Amino acid sequence: MSSSRNIRVISRLDLKSGYVIKGIQMEGLRRIGDPRDFATKYYNEGIDEILLIDAVASLYNRNLLEKVIEEISSNIYCPITVGGGVRSIEDAKNLFKHGADKIAINSYLFENPILLSQLVSEFGSEAIVLSIEAKKLNDKYYAYFNSGRDDSGIELNSWVEKCLSSSPGQLLLTSVDKDGTRNGYDLDLLNYINDPCISLIASGGIGNLDHVEKTLSFDSVSAIAVGSAFHYEKLEIKSVKDQIRKMDFDVRLM
Amino acid sequence: MKKVLVVDYGVGNIKSICRALEVAGGQVSLIDDKIQFSKYTHIIMPGVGTASVAMDYLRQRKLDQFILNFANEGYPVLGICLGMQLFSTKSFENGITKCLNLIPGNVQKLKKDIKSPNRLPRIGWFSNQIIEPSETLFSGISVEERFYYSHNYILEPEILDGLIATTGNSLCASIRKNNVVGIQFHPEKSGAPGIKLLSNFLNTNERI
């Protein structure tokens, strides 16, 4: 029996108008394909979880998103986390109803931080992911929202500490600076952030196996979310998992 | 035809378990009020929500009594994650919630295991240790298969007699008491092995 750290490999699909889109540093969005095709492909290749992020969060986009969740969840049998534009218990209930297993929340918490503990009370901490977008300014990191477009002005660690008191089950930490670059995850960010003591999902910038290795060398990391590196076939799920296994971590292999 | 009733607590994703049961060969109906249980062959208590919210929902609609009657008549009942925890005597999630007492024991918050580098809630694809190899739920499933867990609480059964499998630091992964069986992991989120497990459940004798 293993007492090594369990690691999950997650596919991140950012969605707009029912398509998977990709940007660089969360800007400049390009359509790259149908989320149902990506999700099915990755499921068959052994992905541990699918992460769907609604990059636009308008009402129109929300209806398309629900359809996408419904279709994906009826064809694949692995966990699906959905985030983007969650503003109420009803929003969350609705996403679960359509097939989400977990919901991620970020932007609206700056307006109404109490919602986080309400979501945890209603659905259980394991169903709620605290999503944080981190961007560097001088030597500090700040919490961003609205898909990396808006600066809350709040220093990262103080925002994280405030949110953790509501007991979300996981922390999805997106590096705004590295997102879409395939240039490596922001390791300075991992050094800077105080260990949240819950599962931390590192998202943004992973482009090769060296990045995987360096990111996982931080004890606080329980999962990596990979976007364009998988979509553009720069990385294969199997090679990532083999790398993780080589590092003596506990990981599901197909 | 396996006519399976899925109990809906009014919160969370119920679609996935229904879909998985269909794929596993079941004809699925959702329970939301008192129904003639003789029309159904199996019952599923799914894994979403919290104990207090779920038990409130069941009690308000007298579904707790319905489930107890169904179980006492010998029909197969499967509890998944929260569903298994609702079989307990009481749950300490969010205060104290009296549960169905089908499998005596309490539901406690997971304690951090100092030997394990993993964080809580316990989320991931983990292995099980099979304690009872003759258990039909796991027929045709390799002992090395991993299943998806996502939990912060665990059932601590009073009697270890019906223990089927453990996971992590000897946590109860699966336990049976006659026709009532529980699993802490989510078969509907565990790929092909999960569907196989559901199919094994649906192929259980219809009444004991």
GROMACS .gro file of C-alpha atoms in nm:
model
  462
    1MET     CA    1   0.000   0.000   0.000
    2SER     CA    2   0.125   0.337  -0.102
    3SER     CA    3   0.190   0.634   0.121
    4SER     CA    4   0.294   0.848  -0.173
    5ARG     CA    5   0.100   1.151  -0.286
    6ASN     CA    6  -0.202   1.088  -0.508
    7ILE     CA    7  -0.194   1.297  -0.825
    8ARG     CA    8  -0.474   1.366  -1.072
    9VAL     CA    9  -0.443   1.479  -1.433
   10ILE     CA   10  -0.727   1.706  -1.539
   11SER     CA   11  -0.820   1.833  -1.883
   12ARG     CA   12  -0.923   2.197  -1.887
   13LEU     CA   13  -1.173   2.308  -2.153
   14ASP     CA   14  -1.252   2.679  -2.169
   15LEU     CA   15  -1.583   2.735  -2.345
   16LYS     CA   16  -1.746   3.014  -2.543
   17SER     CA   17  -2.063   2.975  -2.751
   18GLY     CA   18  -2.043   2.600  -2.714
   19TYR     CA   19  -1.687   2.573  -2.847
   20VAL     CA   20  -1.360   2.509  -2.676
   21ILE     CA   21  -1.155   2.823  -2.701
   22LYS     CA   22  -0.803   2.903  -2.614
   23GLY     CA   23  -0.627   3.226  -2.536
   24ILE     CA   24  -0.282   3.337  -2.433
   25GLN     CA   25  -0.269   3.480  -2.079
   26MET     CA   26  -0.648   3.456  -2.094
   27GLU     CA   27  -0.679   3.698  -2.387
   28GLY     CA   28  -0.728   3.666  -2.762
   29LEU     CA   29  -0.970   3.378  -2.786
   30ARG     CA   30  -0.954   3.125  -3.071
   31ARG     CA   31  -1.207   2.849  -3.134
   32ILE     CA   32  -1.037   2.515  -3.142
   33GLY     CA   33  -1.310   2.254  -3.144
   34ASP     CA   34  -1.612   2.075  -2.998
   35PRO     CA   35  -1.592   2.009  -2.623
   36ARG     CA   36  -1.778   1.679  -2.658
   37ASP     CA   37  -1.511   1.544  -2.893
   38PHE     CA   38  -1.229   1.658  -2.666
   39ALA     CA   39  -1.393   1.517  -2.355
   40THR     CA   40  -1.459   1.178  -2.515
   41LYS     CA   41  -1.106   1.157  -2.653
   42TYR     CA   42  -0.946   1.241  -2.319
   43TYR     CA   43  -1.177   1.005  -2.128
   44ASN     CA   44  -1.074   0.720  -2.358
   45GLU     CA   45  -0.709   0.812  -2.304
   46GLY     CA   46  -0.744   0.791  -1.926
   47ILE     CA   47  -0.798   1.148  -1.808
   48ASP     CA   48  -0.889   1.162  -1.437
   49GLU     CA   49  -1.129   1.455  -1.454
   50ILE     CA   50  -1.273   1.709  -1.695
   51LEU     CA   51  -1.280   2.079  -1.603
   52LEU     CA   52  -1.523   2.297  -1.804
   53ILE     CA   53  -1.486   2.671  -1.761
   54ASP     CA   54  -1.742   2.908  -1.908
   55ALA     CA   55  -1.521   3.193  -2.026
   56VAL     CA   56  -1.806   3.429  -2.102
   57ALA     CA   57  -2.083   3.357  -1.850
   58SER     CA   58  -2.365   3.537  -2.026
   59LEU     CA   59  -2.719   3.400  -2.020
   60TYR     CA   60  -2.692   3.281  -2.380
   61ASN     CA   61  -2.365   3.110  -2.311
   62ARG     CA   62  -2.509   2.950  -1.999
   63ASN     CA   63  -2.780   2.769  -2.199
   64LEU     CA   64  -2.519   2.634  -2.440
   65LEU     CA   65  -2.301   2.528  -2.149
   66GLU     CA   66  -2.586   2.328  -1.991
   67LYS     CA   67  -2.635   2.138  -2.314
   68VAL     CA   68  -2.263   2.065  -2.334
   69ILE     CA   69  -2.251   1.938  -1.974
   70GLU     CA   70  -2.554   1.718  -2.035
   71GLU     CA   71  -2.406   1.558  -2.342
   72ILE     CA   72  -2.059   1.511  -2.202
   73SER     CA   73  -2.186   1.362  -1.875
   74SER     CA   74  -2.403   1.111  -2.056
   75ASN     CA   75  -2.112   0.972  -2.255
   76ILE     CA   76  -1.821   0.963  -2.015
   77TYR     CA   77  -1.791   0.817  -1.665
   78CYS     CA   78  -1.540   1.036  -1.489
   79PRO     CA   79  -1.586   1.348  -1.272
   80ILE     CA   80  -1.676   1.679  -1.434
   81THR     CA   81  -1.614   2.015  -1.266
   82VAL     CA   82  -1.788   2.321  -1.408
   83GLY     CA   83  -1.708   2.685  -1.338
   84GLY     CA   84  -1.776   3.031  -1.473
   85GLY     CA   85  -2.050   3.274  -1.375
   86VAL     CA   86  -2.183   3.094  -1.066
   87ARG     CA   87  -2.371   3.357  -0.866
   88SER     CA   88  -2.617   3.166  -0.649
   89ILE     CA   89  -2.722   2.835  -0.495
   90GLU     CA   90  -2.972   2.808  -0.780
   91ASP     CA   91  -2.696   2.844  -1.041
   92ALA     CA   92  -2.503   2.565  -0.873
   93LYS     CA   93  -2.812   2.344  -0.840
   94ASN     CA   94  -2.879   2.395  -1.207
   95LEU     CA   95  -2.528   2.293  -1.308
   96PHE     CA   96  -2.548   1.979  -1.092
   97LYS     CA   97  -2.887   1.901  -1.245
   98HIS     CA   98  -2.730   1.905  -1.590
   99GLY     CA   99  -2.448   1.670  -1.492
  100ALA     CA  100  -2.174   1.861  -1.311
  101ASP     CA  101  -2.017   1.679  -1.015
  102LYS     CA  102  -1.835   1.978  -0.873
  103ILE     CA  103  -1.867   2.350  -0.930
  104ALA     CA  104  -1.589   2.607  -0.928
  105ILE     CA  105  -1.650   2.965  -0.821
  106ASN     CA  106  -1.438   3.282  -0.841
  107SER     CA  107  -1.564   3.619  -0.965
  108TYR     CA  108  -1.890   3.654  -0.776
  109LEU     CA  109  -1.716   3.591  -0.443
  110PHE     CA  110  -1.567   3.940  -0.462
  111GLU     CA  111  -1.923   4.076  -0.453
  112ASN     CA  112  -2.066   3.822  -0.212
  113PRO     CA  113  -1.805   3.614  -0.023
  114ILE     CA  114  -2.072   3.453   0.199
  115LEU     CA  115  -2.196   3.252  -0.098
  116LEU     CA  116  -1.898   3.020  -0.064
  117SER     CA  117  -1.994   2.891   0.281
  118GLN     CA  118  -2.359   2.867   0.171
  119LEU     CA  119  -2.258   2.648  -0.124
  120VAL     CA  120  -2.045   2.428   0.103
  121SER     CA  121  -2.332   2.388   0.353
  122GLU     CA  122  -2.580   2.295   0.085
  123PHE     CA  123  -2.373   2.064  -0.135
  124GLY     CA  124  -2.081   1.947   0.076
  125SER     CA  125  -1.724   2.077   0.065
  126GLU     CA  126  -1.609   1.805  -0.175
  127ALA     CA  127  -1.846   1.943  -0.441
  128ILE     CA  128  -1.717   2.302  -0.422
  129VAL     CA  129  -1.391   2.424  -0.576
  130LEU     CA  130  -1.253   2.768  -0.489
  131SER     CA  131  -1.117   2.908  -0.814
  132ILE     CA  132  -0.844   3.172  -0.793
  133GLU     CA  133  -0.674   3.360  -1.078
  134ALA     CA  134  -0.333   3.487  -0.974
  135LYS     CA  135  -0.133   3.758  -1.147
  136LYS     CA  136   0.202   3.901  -1.049
  137LEU     CA  137   0.268   4.270  -0.995
  138ASN     CA  138   0.618   4.365  -0.878
  139ASP     CA  139   0.695   4.107  -0.608
  140LYS     CA  140   0.342   4.031  -0.505
  141TYR     CA  141   0.052   3.834  -0.648
  142TYR     CA  142  -0.302   3.960  -0.669
  143ALA     CA  143  -0.638   3.791  -0.710
  144TYR     CA  144  -0.800   3.850  -1.047
  145PHE     CA  145  -1.146   3.763  -1.177
  146ASN     CA  146  -1.367   3.766  -1.484
  147SER     CA  147  -1.138   3.528  -1.672
  148GLY     CA  148  -0.825   3.720  -1.582
  149ARG     CA  149  -0.962   4.054  -1.704
  150ASP     CA  150  -1.026   4.235  -1.377
  151ASP     CA  151  -0.796   4.306  -1.084
  152SER     CA  152  -0.960   4.282  -0.742
  153GLY     CA  153  -0.671   4.476  -0.591
  154ILE     CA  154  -0.660   4.217  -0.312
  155GLU     CA  155  -0.328   4.052  -0.233
  156LEU     CA  156  -0.343   3.681  -0.306
  157ASN     CA  157  -0.267   3.524   0.032
  158SER     CA  158  -0.509   3.745   0.220
  159TRP     CA  159  -0.786   3.660  -0.029
  160VAL     CA  160  -0.710   3.288  -0.010
  161GLU     CA  161  -0.707   3.294   0.370
  162LYS     CA  162  -1.041   3.470   0.379
  163CYS     CA  163  -1.198   3.217   0.140
  164LEU     CA  164  -1.049   2.910   0.311
  165SER     CA  165  -1.245   2.990   0.626
  166SER     CA  166  -1.555   2.881   0.428
  167SER     CA  167  -1.405   2.533   0.382
  168PRO     CA  168  -1.414   2.472   0.007
  169GLY     CA  169  -1.291   2.123  -0.085
  170GLN     CA  170  -1.022   2.223  -0.334
  171LEU     CA  171  -0.832   2.523  -0.466
  172LEU     CA  172  -0.801   2.569  -0.843
  173LEU     CA  173  -0.508   2.804  -0.884
  174THR     CA  174  -0.479   2.952  -1.233
  175SER     CA  175  -0.174   3.149  -1.330
  176VAL     CA  176  -0.299   3.437  -1.544
  177ASP     CA  177   0.054   3.515  -1.659
  178LYS     CA  178   0.127   3.161  -1.776
  179ASP     CA  179  -0.213   3.053  -1.908
  180GLY     CA  180  -0.198   2.944  -2.274
  181THR     CA  181   0.177   2.999  -2.302
  182ARG     CA  182   0.278   2.632  -2.258
  183ASN     CA  183   0.582   2.790  -2.101
  184GLY     CA  184   0.562   2.616  -1.766
  185TYR     CA  185   0.345   2.674  -1.461
  186ASP     CA  186   0.436   2.973  -1.244
  187LEU     CA  187   0.667   2.816  -0.987
  188ASP     CA  188   0.721   3.152  -0.813
  189LEU     CA  189   0.347   3.150  -0.751
  190LEU     CA  190   0.375   2.811  -0.581
  191ASN     CA  191   0.654   2.947  -0.364
  192TYR     CA  192   0.457   3.261  -0.285
  193ILE     CA  193   0.119   3.112  -0.196
  194ASN     CA  194   0.069   2.991   0.160
  195ASP     CA  195  -0.012   2.618   0.154
  196PRO     CA  196  -0.395   2.600   0.155
  197CYS     CA  197  -0.387   2.251   0.316
  198ILE     CA  198  -0.664   2.136   0.081
  199SER     CA  199  -0.604   1.984  -0.263
  200LEU     CA  200  -0.444   2.239  -0.493
  201ILE     CA  201  -0.504   2.208  -0.868
  202ALA     CA  202  -0.233   2.389  -1.067
  203SER     CA  203  -0.366   2.534  -1.393
  204GLY     CA  204  -0.196   2.743  -1.659
  205GLY     CA  205   0.116   2.699  -1.865
  206ILE     CA  206   0.200   2.329  -1.849
  207GLY     CA  207   0.349   2.243  -2.189
  208ASN     CA  208   0.593   1.955  -2.144
  209LEU     CA  209   0.699   1.678  -1.904
  210ASP     CA  210   0.964   1.897  -1.742
  211HIS     CA  211   0.690   2.142  -1.642
  212VAL     CA  212   0.489   1.851  -1.499
  213GLU     CA  213   0.788   1.738  -1.296
  214LYS     CA  214   0.870   2.082  -1.161
  215THR     CA  215   0.509   2.163  -1.070
  216LEU     CA  216   0.459   1.833  -0.887
  217SER     CA  217   0.777   1.881  -0.688
  218PHE     CA  218   0.573   2.117  -0.470
  219ASP     CA  219   0.406   1.917  -0.189
  220SER     CA  220   0.100   2.140  -0.200
  221VAL     CA  221   0.004   2.026  -0.553
  222SER     CA  222  -0.249   1.740  -0.579
  223ALA     CA  223  -0.353   1.781  -0.942
  224ILE     CA  224  -0.256   1.951  -1.265
  225ALA     CA  225  -0.504   2.097  -1.511
  226VAL     CA  226  -0.374   2.098  -1.866
  227GLY     CA  227  -0.538   2.297  -2.145
  228SER     CA  228  -0.382   2.376  -2.480
  229ALA     CA  229  -0.094   2.129  -2.444
  230PHE     CA  230  -0.348   1.846  -2.476
  231HIS     CA  231  -0.573   2.025  -2.728
  232TYR     CA  232  -0.281   2.094  -2.963
  233GLU     CA  233  -0.135   1.747  -2.895
  234LYS     CA  234   0.192   1.885  -2.757
  235LEU     CA  235   0.150   1.644  -2.468
  236GLU     CA  236  -0.016   1.306  -2.433
  237ILE     CA  237  -0.208   1.198  -2.126
  238LYS     CA  238  -0.025   0.865  -2.119
  239SER     CA  239   0.321   1.030  -2.116
  240VAL     CA  240   0.216   1.267  -1.841
  241LYS     CA  241   0.093   0.976  -1.627
  242ASP     CA  242   0.403   0.771  -1.697
  243GLN     CA  243   0.613   1.069  -1.584
  244ILE     CA  244   0.406   1.098  -1.267
  245ARG     CA  245   0.444   0.726  -1.197
  246LYS     CA  246   0.820   0.753  -1.253
  247MET     CA  247   0.829   1.019  -0.983
  248ASP     CA  248   0.681   0.756  -0.743
  249PHE     CA  249   0.350   0.929  -0.702
  250ASP     CA  250   0.022   0.740  -0.669
  251VAL     CA  251  -0.162   0.778  -0.998
  252ARG     CA  252  -0.427   0.590  -1.194
  253LEU     CA  253  -0.286   0.430  -1.507
  254MET     CA  254  -0.497   0.281  -1.786
  255MET     CA  255  -3.587  -0.624  -1.677
  256LYS     CA  256  -3.420  -0.472  -1.376
  257LYS     CA  257  -3.650  -0.196  -1.256
  258VAL     CA  258  -3.437   0.027  -1.041
  259LEU     CA  259  -3.558   0.312  -0.826
  260VAL     CA  260  -3.315   0.597  -0.764
  261VAL     CA  261  -3.388   0.808  -0.457
  262ASP     CA  262  -3.360   1.180  -0.535
  263TYR     CA  263  -3.274   1.398  -0.231
  264GLY     CA  264  -3.347   1.712  -0.425
  265VAL     CA  265  -2.987   1.829  -0.448
  266GLY     CA  266  -2.688   1.748  -0.665
  267ASN     CA  267  -2.618   1.554  -0.981
  268ILE     CA  268  -2.850   1.257  -1.014
  269LYS     CA  269  -2.826   1.234  -1.390
  270SER     CA  270  -2.491   1.058  -1.390
  271ILE     CA  271  -2.596   0.766  -1.169
  272CYS     CA  272  -2.920   0.726  -1.367
  273ARG     CA  273  -2.730   0.721  -1.695
  274ALA     CA  274  -2.472   0.474  -1.562
  275LEU     CA  275  -2.750   0.243  -1.437
  276GLU     CA  276  -2.913   0.247  -1.780
  277VAL     CA  277  -2.585   0.159  -1.944
  278ALA     CA  278  -2.547  -0.120  -1.685
  279GLY     CA  279  -2.883  -0.263  -1.793
  280GLY     CA  280  -3.136  -0.106  -1.562
  281GLN     CA  281  -3.469   0.058  -1.628
  282VAL     CA  282  -3.447   0.365  -1.408
  283SER     CA  283  -3.721   0.556  -1.229
  284LEU     CA  284  -3.674   0.847  -0.993
  285ILE     CA  285  -3.851   0.831  -0.662
  286ASP     CA  286  -3.998   1.153  -0.536
  287ASP     CA  287  -4.305   1.038  -0.349
  288LYS     CA  288  -4.449   0.718  -0.207
  289ILE     CA  289  -4.459   0.454  -0.479
  290GLN     CA  290  -4.568   0.089  -0.482
  291PHE     CA  291  -4.239  -0.080  -0.413
  292SER     CA  292  -4.343  -0.415  -0.549
  293LYS     CA  293  -4.309  -0.273  -0.900
  294TYR     CA  294  -3.934  -0.233  -0.852
  295THR     CA  295  -3.652  -0.480  -0.806
  296HIS     CA  296  -3.364  -0.262  -0.684
  297ILE     CA  297  -3.316   0.067  -0.503
  298ILE     CA  298  -3.022   0.308  -0.520
  299MET     CA  299  -2.939   0.572  -0.262
  300PRO     CA  300  -2.710   0.811  -0.452
  301GLY     CA  301  -2.410   1.005  -0.334
  302VAL     CA  302  -2.479   1.376  -0.356
  303GLY     CA  303  -2.546   1.638  -0.091
  304THR     CA  304  -2.517   1.640   0.286
  305ALA     CA  305  -2.671   1.410   0.549
  306SER     CA  306  -2.897   1.667   0.716
  307VAL     CA  307  -3.038   1.802   0.390
  308ALA     CA  308  -3.093   1.451   0.251
  309MET     CA  309  -3.260   1.308   0.566
  310ASP     CA  310  -3.485   1.616   0.595
  311TYR     CA  311  -3.591   1.567   0.237
  312LEU     CA  312  -3.663   1.197   0.291
  313ARG     CA  313  -3.851   1.245   0.617
  314GLN     CA  314  -4.071   1.524   0.483
  315ARG     CA  315  -4.196   1.289   0.212
  316LYS     CA  316  -4.202   0.976   0.434
  317LEU     CA  317  -3.946   0.825   0.197
  318ASP     CA  318  -3.733   0.710   0.492
  319GLN     CA  319  -4.010   0.470   0.589
  320PHE     CA  320  -4.050   0.360   0.229
  321ILE     CA  321  -3.680   0.275   0.204
  322LEU     CA  322  -3.687   0.087   0.536
  323ASN     CA  323  -3.989  -0.117   0.421
  324PHE     CA  324  -3.822  -0.193   0.088
  325ALA     CA  325  -3.508  -0.309   0.268
  326ASN     CA  326  -3.701  -0.513   0.528
  327GLU     CA  327  -3.882  -0.695   0.247
  328GLY     CA  328  -3.544  -0.821   0.126
  329TYR     CA  329  -3.503  -0.622  -0.194
  330PRO     CA  330  -3.145  -0.524  -0.293
  331VAL     CA  331  -3.050  -0.173  -0.180
  332LEU     CA  332  -2.724  -0.002  -0.284
  333GLY     CA  333  -2.600   0.311  -0.108
  334ILE     CA  334  -2.334   0.523  -0.279
  335CYS     CA  335  -2.112   0.765  -0.084
  336LEU     CA  336  -2.365   0.982   0.106
  337GLY     CA  337  -2.618   0.708   0.031
  338MET     CA  338  -2.411   0.456   0.229
  339GLN     CA  339  -2.366   0.711   0.508
  340LEU     CA  340  -2.744   0.744   0.533
  341PHE     CA  341  -2.755   0.371   0.624
  342SER     CA  342  -2.576   0.462   0.948
  343THR     CA  343  -2.727   0.520   1.292
  344LYS     CA  344  -2.626   0.883   1.291
  345SER     CA  345  -2.407   1.125   1.099
  346PHE     CA  346  -2.195   1.400   1.251
  347GLU     CA  347  -2.185   1.606   0.931
  348ASN     CA  348  -2.318   1.957   1.013
  349GLY     CA  349  -2.442   1.875   1.362
  350ILE     CA  350  -2.603   1.542   1.440
  351THR     CA  351  -2.842   1.379   1.195
  352LYS     CA  352  -3.031   1.061   1.278
  353CYS     CA  353  -3.008   0.833   0.977
  354LEU     CA  354  -3.176   0.511   0.866
  355ASN     CA  355  -2.989   0.268   1.095
  356LEU     CA  356  -2.977  -0.005   0.830
  357ILE     CA  357  -2.605  -0.062   0.894
  358PRO     CA  358  -2.536   0.040   1.256
  359GLY     CA  359  -2.246   0.278   1.308
  360ASN     CA  360  -2.172   0.648   1.296
  361VAL     CA  361  -2.055   0.877   1.019
  362GLN     CA  362  -1.756   1.082   1.130
  363LYS     CA  363  -1.538   1.342   0.968
  364LEU     CA  364  -1.221   1.195   0.818
  365LYS     CA  365  -0.918   1.261   1.035
  366LYS     CA  366  -0.594   1.364   0.874
  367ASP     CA  367  -0.379   1.052   0.842
  368ILE     CA  368  -0.025   1.152   0.945
  369LYS     CA  369   0.118   0.870   0.738
  370SER     CA  370  -0.049   0.999   0.423
  371PRO     CA  371   0.057   1.305   0.223
  372ASN     CA  372  -0.295   1.334   0.079
  373ARG     CA  373  -0.524   1.617   0.176
  374LEU     CA  374  -0.886   1.624   0.292
  375PRO     CA  375  -1.150   1.608   0.153
  376ARG     CA  376  -1.028   1.277   0.013
  377ILE     CA  377  -1.058   1.326  -0.362
  378GLY     CA  378  -0.908   1.101  -0.628
  379TRP     CA  379  -0.890   0.760  -0.789
  380PHE     CA  380  -0.784   0.526  -0.509
  381SER     CA  381  -0.732   0.152  -0.476
  382ASN     CA  382  -0.932  -0.075  -0.249
  383GLN     CA  383  -0.823  -0.373  -0.042
  384ILE     CA  384  -1.075  -0.653  -0.087
  385ILE     CA  385  -1.157  -0.816   0.247
  386GLU     CA  386  -1.440  -1.039   0.121
  387PRO     CA  387  -1.338  -1.191  -0.214
  388SER     CA  388  -1.670  -1.375  -0.261
  389GLU     CA  389  -1.868  -1.050  -0.271
  390THR     CA  390  -2.063  -1.040  -0.598
  391LEU     CA  391  -2.044  -0.660  -0.633
  392PHE     CA  392  -1.680  -0.693  -0.733
  393SER     CA  393  -1.719  -0.998  -0.961
  394GLY     CA  394  -1.514  -0.974  -1.273
  395ILE     CA  395  -1.335  -0.659  -1.150
  396SER     CA  396  -0.961  -0.679  -1.100
  397VAL     CA  397  -0.853  -0.621  -0.739
  398GLU     CA  398  -0.615  -0.355  -0.871
  399GLU     CA  399  -0.886  -0.135  -1.019
  400ARG     CA  400  -0.914   0.214  -0.881
  401PHE     CA  401  -1.242   0.387  -0.805
  402TYR     CA  402  -1.321   0.756  -0.770
  403TYR     CA  403  -1.363   0.890  -0.419
  404SER     CA  404  -1.476   1.236  -0.317
  405HIS     CA  405  -1.556   1.261   0.053
  406ASN     CA  406  -1.488   1.429   0.385
  407TYR     CA  407  -1.686   1.186   0.600
  408ILE     CA  408  -1.677   0.810   0.648
  409LEU     CA  409  -1.903   0.539   0.789
  410GLU     CA  410  -1.750   0.367   1.094
  411PRO     CA  411  -1.955   0.047   1.116
  412GLU     CA  412  -2.030  -0.101   1.462
  413ILE     CA  413  -1.988  -0.456   1.333
  414LEU     CA  414  -1.713  -0.546   1.088
  415ASP     CA  415  -1.882  -0.872   0.995
  416GLY     CA  416  -2.008  -0.760   0.656
  417LEU     CA  417  -1.701  -0.559   0.561
  418ILE     CA  418  -1.627  -0.610   0.190
  419ALA     CA  419  -1.337  -0.374   0.121
  420THR     CA  420  -1.124  -0.103   0.275
  421THR     CA  421  -0.940   0.192   0.126
  422GLY     CA  422  -0.665   0.427   0.245
  423ASN     CA  423  -0.591   0.383   0.613
  424SER     CA  424  -0.846   0.099   0.668
  425LEU     CA  425  -1.144   0.314   0.586
  426CYS     CA  426  -1.470   0.137   0.507
  427ALA     CA  427  -1.487   0.126   0.127
  428SER     CA  428  -1.774  -0.119   0.110
  429ILE     CA  429  -1.993  -0.309   0.356
  430ARG     CA  430  -2.295  -0.536   0.334
  431LYS     CA  431  -2.573  -0.633   0.572
  432ASN     CA  432  -2.787  -0.897   0.400
  433ASN     CA  433  -2.960  -0.728   0.107
  434VAL     CA  434  -2.833  -0.380   0.194
  435VAL     CA  435  -2.488  -0.291   0.057
  436GLY     CA  436  -2.292   0.033   0.061
  437ILE     CA  437  -1.992   0.171  -0.126
  438GLN     CA  438  -1.804   0.489  -0.036
  439PHE     CA  439  -1.676   0.552  -0.392
  440HIS     CA  440  -1.874   0.667  -0.698
  441PRO     CA  441  -1.920   0.386  -0.952
  442GLU     CA  442  -2.083   0.627  -1.198
  443LYS     CA  443  -1.759   0.827  -1.202
  444SER     CA  444  -1.520   0.532  -1.209
  445GLY     CA  445  -1.512   0.443  -1.576
  446ALA     CA  446  -1.572   0.088  -1.699
  447PRO     CA  447  -1.510  -0.086  -1.363
  448GLY     CA  448  -1.781   0.132  -1.210
  449ILE     CA  449  -2.036   0.036  -1.475
  450LYS     CA  450  -1.942  -0.330  -1.422
  451LEU     CA  451  -2.005  -0.295  -1.049
  452LEU     CA  452  -2.349  -0.145  -1.112
  453SER     CA  453  -2.425  -0.425  -1.353
  454ASN     CA  454  -2.320  -0.678  -1.086
  455PHE     CA  455  -2.557  -0.509  -0.841
  456LEU     CA  456  -2.845  -0.520  -1.087
  457ASN     CA  457  -2.779  -0.890  -1.141
  458THR     CA  458  -2.813  -0.961  -0.766
  459ASN     CA  459  -3.101  -1.192  -0.681
  460GLU     CA  460  -3.413  -0.987  -0.672
  461ARG     CA  461  -3.513  -1.073  -0.323
  462ILE     CA  462  -3.338  -1.241  -0.033
   0.00000   0.00000   0.00000
